[in-house]
PDB file of C-alpha atoms in Angstrom:
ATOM      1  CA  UNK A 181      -1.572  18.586   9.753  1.00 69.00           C
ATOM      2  CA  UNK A 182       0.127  16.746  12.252  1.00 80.00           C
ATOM      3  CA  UNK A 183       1.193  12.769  11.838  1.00 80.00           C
ATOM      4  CA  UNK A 184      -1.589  10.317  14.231  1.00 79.00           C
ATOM      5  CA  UNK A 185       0.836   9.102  17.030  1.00 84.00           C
ATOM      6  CA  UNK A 186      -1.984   7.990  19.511  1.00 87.00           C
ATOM      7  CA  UNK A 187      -1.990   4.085  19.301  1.00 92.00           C
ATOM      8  CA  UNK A 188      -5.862   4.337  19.768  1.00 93.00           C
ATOM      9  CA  UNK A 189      -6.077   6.369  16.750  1.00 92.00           C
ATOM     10  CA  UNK A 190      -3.703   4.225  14.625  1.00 90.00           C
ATOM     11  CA  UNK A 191      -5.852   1.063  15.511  1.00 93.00           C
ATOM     12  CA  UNK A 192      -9.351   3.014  14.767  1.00 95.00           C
ATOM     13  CA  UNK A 193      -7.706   4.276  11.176  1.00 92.00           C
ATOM     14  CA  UNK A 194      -6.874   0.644  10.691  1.00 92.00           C
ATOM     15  CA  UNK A 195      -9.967  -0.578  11.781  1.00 96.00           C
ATOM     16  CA  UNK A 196     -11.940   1.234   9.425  1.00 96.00           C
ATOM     17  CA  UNK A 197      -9.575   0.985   6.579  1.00 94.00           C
ATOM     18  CA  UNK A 198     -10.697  -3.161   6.823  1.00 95.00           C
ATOM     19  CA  UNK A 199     -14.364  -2.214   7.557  1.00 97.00           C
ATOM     20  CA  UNK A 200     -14.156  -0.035   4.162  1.00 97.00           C
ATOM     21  CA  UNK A 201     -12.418  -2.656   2.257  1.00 95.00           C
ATOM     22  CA  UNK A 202     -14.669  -5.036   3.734  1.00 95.00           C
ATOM     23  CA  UNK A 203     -17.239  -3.616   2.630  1.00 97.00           C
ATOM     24  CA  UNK A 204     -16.273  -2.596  -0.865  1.00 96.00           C
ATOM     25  CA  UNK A 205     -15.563  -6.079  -1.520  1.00 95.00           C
ATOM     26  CA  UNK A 206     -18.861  -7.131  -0.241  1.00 96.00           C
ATOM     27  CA  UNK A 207     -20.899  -4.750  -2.353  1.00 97.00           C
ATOM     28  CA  UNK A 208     -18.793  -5.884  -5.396  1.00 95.00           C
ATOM     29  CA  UNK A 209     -19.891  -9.327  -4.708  1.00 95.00           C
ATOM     30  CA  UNK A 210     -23.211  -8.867  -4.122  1.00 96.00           C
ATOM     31  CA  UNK A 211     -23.348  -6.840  -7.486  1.00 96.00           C
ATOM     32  CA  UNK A 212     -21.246  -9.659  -9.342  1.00 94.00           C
ATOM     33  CA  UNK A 213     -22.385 -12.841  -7.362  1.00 95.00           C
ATOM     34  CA  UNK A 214     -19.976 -15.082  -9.565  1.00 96.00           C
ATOM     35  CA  UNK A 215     -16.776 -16.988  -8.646  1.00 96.00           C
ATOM     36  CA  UNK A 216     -14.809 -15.194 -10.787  1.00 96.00           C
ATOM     37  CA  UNK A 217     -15.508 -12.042  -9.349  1.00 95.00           C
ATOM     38  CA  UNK A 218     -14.343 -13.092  -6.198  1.00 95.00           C
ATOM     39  CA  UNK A 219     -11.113 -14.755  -7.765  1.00 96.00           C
ATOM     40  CA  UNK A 220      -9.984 -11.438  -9.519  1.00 96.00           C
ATOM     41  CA  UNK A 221     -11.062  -9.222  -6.372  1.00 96.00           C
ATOM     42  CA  UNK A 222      -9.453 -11.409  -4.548  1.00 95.00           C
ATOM     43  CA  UNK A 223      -6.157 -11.612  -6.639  1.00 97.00           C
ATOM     44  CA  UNK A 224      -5.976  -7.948  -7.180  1.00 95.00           C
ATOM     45  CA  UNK A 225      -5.912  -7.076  -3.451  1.00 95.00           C
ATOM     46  CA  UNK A 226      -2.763  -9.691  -3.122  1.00 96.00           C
ATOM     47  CA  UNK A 227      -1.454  -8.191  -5.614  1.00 97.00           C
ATOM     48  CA  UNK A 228      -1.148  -4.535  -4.468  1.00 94.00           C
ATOM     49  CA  UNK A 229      -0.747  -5.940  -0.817  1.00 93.00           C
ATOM     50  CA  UNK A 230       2.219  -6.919  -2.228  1.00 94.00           C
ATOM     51  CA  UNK A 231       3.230  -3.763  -4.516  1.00 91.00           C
ATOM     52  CA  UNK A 232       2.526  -2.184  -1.293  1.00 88.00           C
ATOM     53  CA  UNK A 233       4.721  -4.412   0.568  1.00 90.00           C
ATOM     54  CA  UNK A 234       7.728  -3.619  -2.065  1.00 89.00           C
ATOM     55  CA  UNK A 235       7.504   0.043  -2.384  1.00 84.00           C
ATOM     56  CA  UNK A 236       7.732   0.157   1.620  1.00 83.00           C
ATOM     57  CA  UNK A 237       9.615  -2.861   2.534  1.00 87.00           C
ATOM     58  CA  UNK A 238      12.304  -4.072   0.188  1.00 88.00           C
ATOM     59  CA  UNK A 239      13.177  -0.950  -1.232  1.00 85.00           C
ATOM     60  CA  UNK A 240      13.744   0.574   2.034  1.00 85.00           C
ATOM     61  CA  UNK A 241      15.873  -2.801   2.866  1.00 88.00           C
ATOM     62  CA  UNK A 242      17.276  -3.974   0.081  1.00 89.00           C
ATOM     63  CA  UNK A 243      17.372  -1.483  -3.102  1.00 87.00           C
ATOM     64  CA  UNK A 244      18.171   1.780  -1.067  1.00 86.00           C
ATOM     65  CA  UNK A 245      18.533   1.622   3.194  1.00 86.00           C
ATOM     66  CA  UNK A 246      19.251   5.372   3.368  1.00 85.00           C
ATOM     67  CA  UNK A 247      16.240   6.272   1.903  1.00 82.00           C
ATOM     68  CA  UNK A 248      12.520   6.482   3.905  1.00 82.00           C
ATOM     69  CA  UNK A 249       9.495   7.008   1.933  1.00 79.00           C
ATOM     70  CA  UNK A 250       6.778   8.898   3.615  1.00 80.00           C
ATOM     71  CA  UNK A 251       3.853   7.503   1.035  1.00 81.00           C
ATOM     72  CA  UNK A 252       2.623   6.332  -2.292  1.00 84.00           C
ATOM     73  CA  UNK A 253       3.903   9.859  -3.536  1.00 87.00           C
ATOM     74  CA  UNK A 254       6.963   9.969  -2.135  1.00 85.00           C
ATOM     75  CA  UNK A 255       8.056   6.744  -3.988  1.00 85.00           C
ATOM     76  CA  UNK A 256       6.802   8.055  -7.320  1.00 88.00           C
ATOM     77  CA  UNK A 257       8.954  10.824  -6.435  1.00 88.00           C
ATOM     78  CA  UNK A 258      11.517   8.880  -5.804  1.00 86.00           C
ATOM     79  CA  UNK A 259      11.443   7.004  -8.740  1.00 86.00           C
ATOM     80  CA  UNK A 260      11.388   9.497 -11.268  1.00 89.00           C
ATOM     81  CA  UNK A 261      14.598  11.339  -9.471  1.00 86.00           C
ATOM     82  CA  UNK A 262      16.155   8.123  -9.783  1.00 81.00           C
ATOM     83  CA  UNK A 263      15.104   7.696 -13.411  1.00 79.00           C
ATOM     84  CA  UNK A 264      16.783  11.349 -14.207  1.00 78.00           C
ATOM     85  CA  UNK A 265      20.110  10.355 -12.536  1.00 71.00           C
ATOM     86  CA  UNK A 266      22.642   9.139 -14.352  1.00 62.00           C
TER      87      UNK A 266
END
C-alpha cells in the first residue's frame, strides 16, 4: 500500500476524519443529553489531542530528534526498545 501524497486526498481523509468524529460525538450526545457528557467527551478528546500531539511532536523535538515515528505503533515500538535498553 502506498503512502496518500495527493493534497486532495490528504484534505478528503481529513475531512472525513472530523465528519466521523463529528458525528460520533453527536450521537453520544444525543444518547446522553446531559452536561456532563459533553464535559468528559469533550475533555477526553483534548486530552488525546494532546497525547497525540506528544508522541508526534515533542518526542520527535525534544526527547529524541533522530528518531521519526511513522504511527501510533511505531511509538509503542519505540518505547518498549527503549524500555529494554540499558
Amino acid at each position: 500500500m502506498q503512502n496518500l501524497t495527493r493534497p486532495a486526498l490528504l484534505y478528503l481523509k481529513a475531512a472525513l476524519f472530523i465528519i466521523a468524529g463529528t458525528a460520533a460525538a453527536a450521537l453520544l450526545i444525543a444518547q446522553q443529553p446531559r452536561l456532563t457528557t459533553a464535559l468528559l467527551l469533550g475533555i477526553t478528546v483534548w486530552a488525546f489531542c494532546r497525547a497525540y500531539y506528544f508522541a508526534f511532536y515533542v518526542v520527535e523535538r525534544y526527547v529524541d530528534p533522530s528518531y521519526r515515528f511513522s504511527g501510533l505503533s511505531s511509538f509503542v515500538r519505540y518505547l518498549a526498545e527503549r524500555r529494554r535498553s540499558p
